[in-house]
PDB file of C-alpha atoms and ligand atoms in Angstrom:
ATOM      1  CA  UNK A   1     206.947  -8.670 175.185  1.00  0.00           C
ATOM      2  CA  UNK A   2     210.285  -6.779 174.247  1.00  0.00           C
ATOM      3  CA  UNK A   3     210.302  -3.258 174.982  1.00  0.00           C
ATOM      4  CA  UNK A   4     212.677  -0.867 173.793  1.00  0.00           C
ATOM      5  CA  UNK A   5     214.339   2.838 174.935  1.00  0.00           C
ATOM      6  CA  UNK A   6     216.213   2.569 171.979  1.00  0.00           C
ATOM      7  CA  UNK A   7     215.676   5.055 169.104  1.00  0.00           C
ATOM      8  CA  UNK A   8     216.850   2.985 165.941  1.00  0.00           C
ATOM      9  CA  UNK A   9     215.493  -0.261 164.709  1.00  0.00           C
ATOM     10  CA  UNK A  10     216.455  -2.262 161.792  1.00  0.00           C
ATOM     11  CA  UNK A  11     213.801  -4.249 160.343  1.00  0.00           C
ATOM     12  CA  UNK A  12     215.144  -7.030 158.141  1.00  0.00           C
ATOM     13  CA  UNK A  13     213.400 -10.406 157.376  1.00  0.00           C
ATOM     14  CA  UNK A  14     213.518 -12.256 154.055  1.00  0.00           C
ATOM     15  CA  UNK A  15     212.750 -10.577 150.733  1.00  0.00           C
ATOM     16  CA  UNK A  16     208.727 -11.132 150.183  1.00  0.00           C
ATOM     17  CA  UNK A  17     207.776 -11.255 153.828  1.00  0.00           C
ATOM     18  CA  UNK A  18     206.384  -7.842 153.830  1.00  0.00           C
ATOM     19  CA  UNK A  19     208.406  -5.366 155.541  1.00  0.00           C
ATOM     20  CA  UNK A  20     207.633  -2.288 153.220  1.00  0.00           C
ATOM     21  CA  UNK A  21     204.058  -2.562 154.236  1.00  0.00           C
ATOM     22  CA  UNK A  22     204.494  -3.222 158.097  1.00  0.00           C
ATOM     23  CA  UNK A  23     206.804  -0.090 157.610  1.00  0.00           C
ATOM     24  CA  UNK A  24     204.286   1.843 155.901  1.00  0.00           C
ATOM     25  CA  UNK A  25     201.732   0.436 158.245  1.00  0.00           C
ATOM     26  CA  UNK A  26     203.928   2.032 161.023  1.00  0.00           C
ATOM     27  CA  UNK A  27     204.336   5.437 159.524  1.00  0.00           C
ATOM     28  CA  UNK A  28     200.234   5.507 159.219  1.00  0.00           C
ATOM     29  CA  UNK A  29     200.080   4.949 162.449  1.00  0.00           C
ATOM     30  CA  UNK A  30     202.523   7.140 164.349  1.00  0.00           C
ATOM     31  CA  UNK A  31     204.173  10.734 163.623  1.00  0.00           C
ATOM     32  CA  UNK A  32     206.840   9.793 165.384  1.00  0.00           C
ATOM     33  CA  UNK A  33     208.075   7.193 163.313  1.00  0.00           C
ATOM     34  CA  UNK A  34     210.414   8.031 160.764  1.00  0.00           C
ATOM     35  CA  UNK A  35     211.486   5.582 157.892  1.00  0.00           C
ATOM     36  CA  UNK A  36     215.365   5.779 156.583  1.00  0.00           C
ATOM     37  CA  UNK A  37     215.211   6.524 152.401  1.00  0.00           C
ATOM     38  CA  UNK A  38     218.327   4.823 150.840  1.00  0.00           C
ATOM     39  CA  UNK A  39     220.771   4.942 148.390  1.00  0.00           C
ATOM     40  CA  UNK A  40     220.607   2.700 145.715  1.00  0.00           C
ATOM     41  CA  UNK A  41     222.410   2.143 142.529  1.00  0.00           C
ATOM     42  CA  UNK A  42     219.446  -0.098 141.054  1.00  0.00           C
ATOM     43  CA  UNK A  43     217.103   1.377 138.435  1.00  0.00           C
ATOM     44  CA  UNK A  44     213.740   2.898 139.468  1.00  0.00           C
ATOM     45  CA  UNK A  45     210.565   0.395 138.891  1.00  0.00           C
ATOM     46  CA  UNK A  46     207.717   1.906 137.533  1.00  0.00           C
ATOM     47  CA  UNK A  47     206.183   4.487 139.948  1.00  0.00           C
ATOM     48  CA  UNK A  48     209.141   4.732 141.676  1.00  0.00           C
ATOM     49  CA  UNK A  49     210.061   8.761 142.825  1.00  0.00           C
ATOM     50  CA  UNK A  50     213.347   9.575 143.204  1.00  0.00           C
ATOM     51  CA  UNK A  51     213.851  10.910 146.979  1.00  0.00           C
ATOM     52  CA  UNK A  52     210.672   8.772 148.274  1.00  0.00           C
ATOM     53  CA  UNK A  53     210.918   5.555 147.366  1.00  0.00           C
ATOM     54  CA  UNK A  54     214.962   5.749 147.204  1.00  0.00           C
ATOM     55  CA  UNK A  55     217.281   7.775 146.425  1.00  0.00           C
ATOM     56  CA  UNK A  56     218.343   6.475 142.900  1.00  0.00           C
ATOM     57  CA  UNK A  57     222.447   7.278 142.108  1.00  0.00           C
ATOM     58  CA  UNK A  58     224.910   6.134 139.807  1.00  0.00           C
ATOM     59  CA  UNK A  59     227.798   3.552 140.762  1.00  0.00           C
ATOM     60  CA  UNK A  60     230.131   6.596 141.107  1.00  0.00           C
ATOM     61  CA  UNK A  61     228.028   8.401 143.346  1.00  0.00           C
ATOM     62  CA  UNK A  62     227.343   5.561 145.674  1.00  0.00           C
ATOM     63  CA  UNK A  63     231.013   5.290 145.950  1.00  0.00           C
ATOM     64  CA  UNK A  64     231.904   8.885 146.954  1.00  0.00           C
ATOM     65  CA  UNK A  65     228.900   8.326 149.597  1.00  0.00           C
ATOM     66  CA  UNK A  66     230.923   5.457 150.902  1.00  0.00           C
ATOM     67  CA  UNK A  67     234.168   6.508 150.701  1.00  0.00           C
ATOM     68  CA  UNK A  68     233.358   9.289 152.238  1.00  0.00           C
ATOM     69  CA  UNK A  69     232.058   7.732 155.635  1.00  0.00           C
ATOM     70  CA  UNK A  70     228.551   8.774 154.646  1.00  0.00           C
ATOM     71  CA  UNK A  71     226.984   5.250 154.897  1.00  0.00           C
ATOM     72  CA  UNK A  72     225.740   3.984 158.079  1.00  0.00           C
ATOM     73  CA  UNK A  73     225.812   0.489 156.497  1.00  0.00           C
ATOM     74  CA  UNK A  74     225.736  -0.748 152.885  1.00  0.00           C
ATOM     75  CA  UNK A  75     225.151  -4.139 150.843  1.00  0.00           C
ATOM     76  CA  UNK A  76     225.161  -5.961 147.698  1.00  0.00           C
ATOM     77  CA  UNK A  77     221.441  -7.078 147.680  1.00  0.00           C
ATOM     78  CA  UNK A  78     220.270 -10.152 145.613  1.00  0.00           C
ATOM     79  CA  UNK A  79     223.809 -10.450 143.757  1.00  0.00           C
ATOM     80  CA  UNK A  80     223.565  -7.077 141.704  1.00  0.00           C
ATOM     81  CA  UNK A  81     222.933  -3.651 143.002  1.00  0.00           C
ATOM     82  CA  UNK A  82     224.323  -1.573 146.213  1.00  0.00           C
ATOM     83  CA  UNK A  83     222.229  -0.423 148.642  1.00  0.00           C
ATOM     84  CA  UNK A  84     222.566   1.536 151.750  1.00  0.00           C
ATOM     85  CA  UNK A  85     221.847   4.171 154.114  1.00  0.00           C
ATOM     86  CA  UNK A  86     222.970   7.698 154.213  1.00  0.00           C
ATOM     87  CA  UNK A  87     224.363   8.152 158.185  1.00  0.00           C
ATOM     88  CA  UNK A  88     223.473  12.328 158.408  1.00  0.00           C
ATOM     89  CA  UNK A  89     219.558  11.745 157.851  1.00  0.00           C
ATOM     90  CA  UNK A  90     219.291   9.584 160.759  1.00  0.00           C
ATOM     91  CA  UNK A  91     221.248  10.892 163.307  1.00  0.00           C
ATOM     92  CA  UNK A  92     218.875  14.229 162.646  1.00  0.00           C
ATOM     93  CA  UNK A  93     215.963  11.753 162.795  1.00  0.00           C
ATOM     94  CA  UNK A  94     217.098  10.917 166.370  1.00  0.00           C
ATOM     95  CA  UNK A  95     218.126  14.004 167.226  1.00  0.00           C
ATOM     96  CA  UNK A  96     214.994  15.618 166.473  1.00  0.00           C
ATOM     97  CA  UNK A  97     213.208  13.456 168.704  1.00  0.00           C
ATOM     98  CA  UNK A  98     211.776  11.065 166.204  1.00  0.00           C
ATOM     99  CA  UNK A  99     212.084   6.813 166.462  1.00  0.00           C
ATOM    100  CA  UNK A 100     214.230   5.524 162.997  1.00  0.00           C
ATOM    101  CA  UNK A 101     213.330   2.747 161.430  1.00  0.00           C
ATOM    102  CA  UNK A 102     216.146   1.238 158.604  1.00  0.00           C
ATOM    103  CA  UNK A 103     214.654  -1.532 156.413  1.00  0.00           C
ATOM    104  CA  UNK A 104     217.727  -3.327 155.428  1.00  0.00           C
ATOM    105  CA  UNK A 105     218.914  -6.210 154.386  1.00  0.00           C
ATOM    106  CA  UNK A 106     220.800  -9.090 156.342  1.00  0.00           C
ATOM    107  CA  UNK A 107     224.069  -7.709 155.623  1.00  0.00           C
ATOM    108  CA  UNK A 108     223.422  -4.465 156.303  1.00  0.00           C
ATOM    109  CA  UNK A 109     221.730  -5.254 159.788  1.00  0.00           C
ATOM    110  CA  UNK A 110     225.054  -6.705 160.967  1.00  0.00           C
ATOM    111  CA  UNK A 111     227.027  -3.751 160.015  1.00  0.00           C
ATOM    112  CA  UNK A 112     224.703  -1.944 162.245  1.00  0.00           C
ATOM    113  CA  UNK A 113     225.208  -3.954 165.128  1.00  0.00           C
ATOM    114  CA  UNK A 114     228.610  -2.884 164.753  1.00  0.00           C
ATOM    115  CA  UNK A 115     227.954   1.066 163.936  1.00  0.00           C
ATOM    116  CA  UNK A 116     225.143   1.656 165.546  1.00  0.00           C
ATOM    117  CA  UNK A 117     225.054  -0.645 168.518  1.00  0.00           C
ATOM    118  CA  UNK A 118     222.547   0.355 170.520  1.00  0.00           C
ATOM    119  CA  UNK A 119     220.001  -0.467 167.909  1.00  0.00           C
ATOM    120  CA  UNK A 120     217.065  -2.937 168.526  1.00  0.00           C
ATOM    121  CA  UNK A 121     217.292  -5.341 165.468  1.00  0.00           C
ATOM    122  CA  UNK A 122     213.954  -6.395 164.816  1.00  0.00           C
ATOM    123  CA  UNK A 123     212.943  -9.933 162.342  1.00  0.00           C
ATOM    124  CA  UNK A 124     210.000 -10.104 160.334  1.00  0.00           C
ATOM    125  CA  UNK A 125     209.709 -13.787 160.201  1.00  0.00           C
ATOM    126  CA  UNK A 126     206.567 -15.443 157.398  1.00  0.00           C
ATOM    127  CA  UNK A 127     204.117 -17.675 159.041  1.00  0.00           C
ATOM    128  CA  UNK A 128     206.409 -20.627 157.361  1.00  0.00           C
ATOM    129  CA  UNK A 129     208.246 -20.665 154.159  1.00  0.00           C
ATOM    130  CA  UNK A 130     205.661 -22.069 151.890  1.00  0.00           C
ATOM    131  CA  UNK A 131     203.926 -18.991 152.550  1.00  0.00           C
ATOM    132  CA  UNK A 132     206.948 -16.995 151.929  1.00  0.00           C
ATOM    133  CA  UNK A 133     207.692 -18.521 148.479  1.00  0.00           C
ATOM    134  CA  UNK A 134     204.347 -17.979 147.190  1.00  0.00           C
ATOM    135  CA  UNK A 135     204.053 -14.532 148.460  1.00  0.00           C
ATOM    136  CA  UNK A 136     207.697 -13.990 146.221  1.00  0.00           C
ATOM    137  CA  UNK A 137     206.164 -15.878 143.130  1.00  0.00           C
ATOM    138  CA  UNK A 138     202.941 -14.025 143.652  1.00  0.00           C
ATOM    139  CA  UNK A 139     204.373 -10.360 143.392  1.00  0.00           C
ATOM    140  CA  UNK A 140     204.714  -9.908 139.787  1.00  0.00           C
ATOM    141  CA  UNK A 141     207.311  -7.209 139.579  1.00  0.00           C
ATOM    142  CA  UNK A 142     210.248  -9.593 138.755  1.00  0.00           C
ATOM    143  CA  UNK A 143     211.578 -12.135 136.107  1.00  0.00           C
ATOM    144  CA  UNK A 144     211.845 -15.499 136.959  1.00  0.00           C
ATOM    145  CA  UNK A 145     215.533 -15.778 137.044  1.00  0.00           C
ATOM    146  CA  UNK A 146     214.953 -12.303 139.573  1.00  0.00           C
ATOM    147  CA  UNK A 147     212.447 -14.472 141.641  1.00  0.00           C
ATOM    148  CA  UNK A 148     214.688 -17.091 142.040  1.00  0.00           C
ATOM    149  CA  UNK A 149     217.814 -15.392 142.842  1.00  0.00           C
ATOM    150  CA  UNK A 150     215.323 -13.690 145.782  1.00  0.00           C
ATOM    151  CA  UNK A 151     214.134 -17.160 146.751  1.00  0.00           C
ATOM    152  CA  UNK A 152     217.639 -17.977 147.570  1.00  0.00           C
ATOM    153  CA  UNK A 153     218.334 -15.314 149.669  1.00  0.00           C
ATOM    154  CA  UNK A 154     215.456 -15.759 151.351  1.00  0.00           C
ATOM    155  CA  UNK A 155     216.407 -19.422 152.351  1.00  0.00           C
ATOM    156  CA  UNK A 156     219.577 -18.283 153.581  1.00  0.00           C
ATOM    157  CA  UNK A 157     217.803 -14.827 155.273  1.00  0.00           C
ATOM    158  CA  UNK A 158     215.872 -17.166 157.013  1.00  0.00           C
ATOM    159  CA  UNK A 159     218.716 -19.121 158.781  1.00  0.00           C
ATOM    160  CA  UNK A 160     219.716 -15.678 160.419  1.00  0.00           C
ATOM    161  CA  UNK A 161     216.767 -15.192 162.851  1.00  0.00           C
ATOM    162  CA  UNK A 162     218.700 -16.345 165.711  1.00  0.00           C
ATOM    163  CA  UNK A 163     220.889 -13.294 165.427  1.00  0.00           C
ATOM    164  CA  UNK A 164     217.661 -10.364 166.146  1.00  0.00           C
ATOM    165  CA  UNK A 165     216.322  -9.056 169.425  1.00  0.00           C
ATOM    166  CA  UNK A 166     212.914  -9.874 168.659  1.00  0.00           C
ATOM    167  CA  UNK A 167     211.057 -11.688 165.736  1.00  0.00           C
ATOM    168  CA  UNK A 168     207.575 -10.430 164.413  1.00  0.00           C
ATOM    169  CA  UNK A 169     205.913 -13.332 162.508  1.00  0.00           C
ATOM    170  CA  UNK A 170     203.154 -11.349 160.026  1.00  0.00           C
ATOM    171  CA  UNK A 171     200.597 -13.603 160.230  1.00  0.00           C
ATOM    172  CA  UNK A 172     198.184 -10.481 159.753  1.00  0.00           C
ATOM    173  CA  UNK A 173     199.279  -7.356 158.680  1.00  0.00           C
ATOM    174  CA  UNK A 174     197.366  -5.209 161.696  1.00  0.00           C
ATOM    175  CA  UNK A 175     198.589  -7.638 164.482  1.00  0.00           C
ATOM    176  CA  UNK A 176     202.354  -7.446 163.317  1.00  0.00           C
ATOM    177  CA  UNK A 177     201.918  -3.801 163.321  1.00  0.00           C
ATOM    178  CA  UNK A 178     200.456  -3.652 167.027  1.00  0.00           C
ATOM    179  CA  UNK A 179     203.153  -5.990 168.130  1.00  0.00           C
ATOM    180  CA  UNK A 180     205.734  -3.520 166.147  1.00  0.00           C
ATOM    181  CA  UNK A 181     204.174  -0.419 167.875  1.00  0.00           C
ATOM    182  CA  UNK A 182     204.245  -2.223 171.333  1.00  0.00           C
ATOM    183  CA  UNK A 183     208.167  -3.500 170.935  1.00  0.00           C
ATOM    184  CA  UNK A 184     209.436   0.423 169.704  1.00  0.00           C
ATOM    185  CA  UNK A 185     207.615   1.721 172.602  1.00  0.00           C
ATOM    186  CA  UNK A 186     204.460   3.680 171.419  1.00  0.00           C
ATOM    187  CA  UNK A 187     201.602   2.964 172.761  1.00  0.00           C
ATOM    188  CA  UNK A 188     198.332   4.211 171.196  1.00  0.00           C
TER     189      UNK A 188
HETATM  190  P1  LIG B 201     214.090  -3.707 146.365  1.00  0.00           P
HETATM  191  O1  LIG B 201     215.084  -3.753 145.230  1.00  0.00           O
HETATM  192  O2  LIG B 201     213.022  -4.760 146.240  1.00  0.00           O
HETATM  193  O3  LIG B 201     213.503  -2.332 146.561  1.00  0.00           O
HETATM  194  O4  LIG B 201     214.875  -3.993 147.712  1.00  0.00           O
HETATM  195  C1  LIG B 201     215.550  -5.168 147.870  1.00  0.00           C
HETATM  196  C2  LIG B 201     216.046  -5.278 149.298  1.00  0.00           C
HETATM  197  O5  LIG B 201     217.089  -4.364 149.530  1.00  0.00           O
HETATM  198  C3  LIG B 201     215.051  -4.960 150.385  1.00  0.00           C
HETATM  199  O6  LIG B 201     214.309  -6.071 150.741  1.00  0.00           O
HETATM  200  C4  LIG B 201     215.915  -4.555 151.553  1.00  0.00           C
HETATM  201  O7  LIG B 201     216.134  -5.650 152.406  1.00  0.00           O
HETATM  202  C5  LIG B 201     217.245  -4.183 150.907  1.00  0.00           C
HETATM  203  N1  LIG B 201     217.576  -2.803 151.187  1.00  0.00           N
HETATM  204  C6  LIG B 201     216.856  -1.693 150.903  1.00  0.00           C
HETATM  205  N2  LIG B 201     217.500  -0.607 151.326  1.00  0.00           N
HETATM  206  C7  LIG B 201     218.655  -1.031 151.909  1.00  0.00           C
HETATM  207  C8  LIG B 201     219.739  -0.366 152.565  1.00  0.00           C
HETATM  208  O8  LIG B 201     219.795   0.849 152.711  1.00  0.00           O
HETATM  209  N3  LIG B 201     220.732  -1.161 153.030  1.00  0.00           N
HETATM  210  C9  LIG B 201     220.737  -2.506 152.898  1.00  0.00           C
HETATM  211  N4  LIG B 201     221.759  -3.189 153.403  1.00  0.00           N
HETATM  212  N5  LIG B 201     219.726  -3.158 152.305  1.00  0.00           N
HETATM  213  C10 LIG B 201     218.700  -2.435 151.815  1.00  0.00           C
END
């Protein structure tokens, strides 16, 4: 088992795989654990809160965030909107004492290998990839052309495991989480 001192861990994986609920899982189970809210320039879902679930800004915005050395990483995700994550937030996060978890995609995790080095880069592989493409088909929240467009970056998502620290298949949501608590370093 991987054990880490580290205080920032990207959790990537392919789209559909489950990440926002091992992360939410996480947060349930430790105060310590504080979860990165980024910028995005895509439009809020239904349900969606401004300042919870992302923070929602406009193409110009996103760019003055960037240009001005704001964004600890940032990505085109799925061939359409930007997404990233505000730098200032996190380094408070750590500062404060707390454990910072990004959930990012590919592209972003390897910009944080290169800003933020001493981050433990964490995949959250599916139990195979059948599963994976009917948990993506099964969601509901997209077209099909949006569900297909995910499906491919999933396949190529999937290639990139090699690159992490540690993989974290989630077979089961609770065991994934244990194994998550165990490799950040909280025991319970
Ligand atoms: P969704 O549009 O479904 O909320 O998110 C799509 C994907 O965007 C997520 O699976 C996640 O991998 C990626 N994502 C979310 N926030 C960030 C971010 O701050 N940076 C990067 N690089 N990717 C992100």
């Amino acid at each position: 088992m991987v054990e880490s001192r580290s205080k920032i861990f990207v959790i990537a994986g392919p789209s559909g795989v489950g990440k926002g609920t091992l992360v939410t899982e996480l947060t349930k189970r430790s105060d310590a654990i504080w979860v990165s809210i980024s910028a995005t320039t895509r439009a809020p879902r239904p349900g969606e809160i401004d300042g919870v679930s992302y923070f929602f800004v406009s193409d110009e915005e996103f760019d003055r965030l960037v240009d001005s050395g704001q964004m600890l990483e940032w990505a085109i995700v799925h061939g359409s909107a930007r997404y990233g994550t505000p730098r200032g937030p996190v380094e408070e996060a750590v500062a404060s004492g707390k454990i910072a978890i990004l959930e990012i995609d590919l592209a972003g995790a390897r910009q944080v290998r290169q800003s933020a080095p001493e981050a433990t880069q964490i995949f959250i592989a599916p139990p195979s990839s059948e599963e994976l493409e009917r948990r993506l088909r099964g969601r509901g929240t997209e077209t099909p052309e949006q569900i297909e467009r995910r499906l491919q970056t999933a396949r190529v998502e999937l290639e990139a495991e090699g690159e992490f620290d540690v993989v974290v298949v989630n077979d089961s949501v609770n065991r994934a989480t244990d194994e998550l608590l165990q490799i950040i370093g909280i025991s319970r």
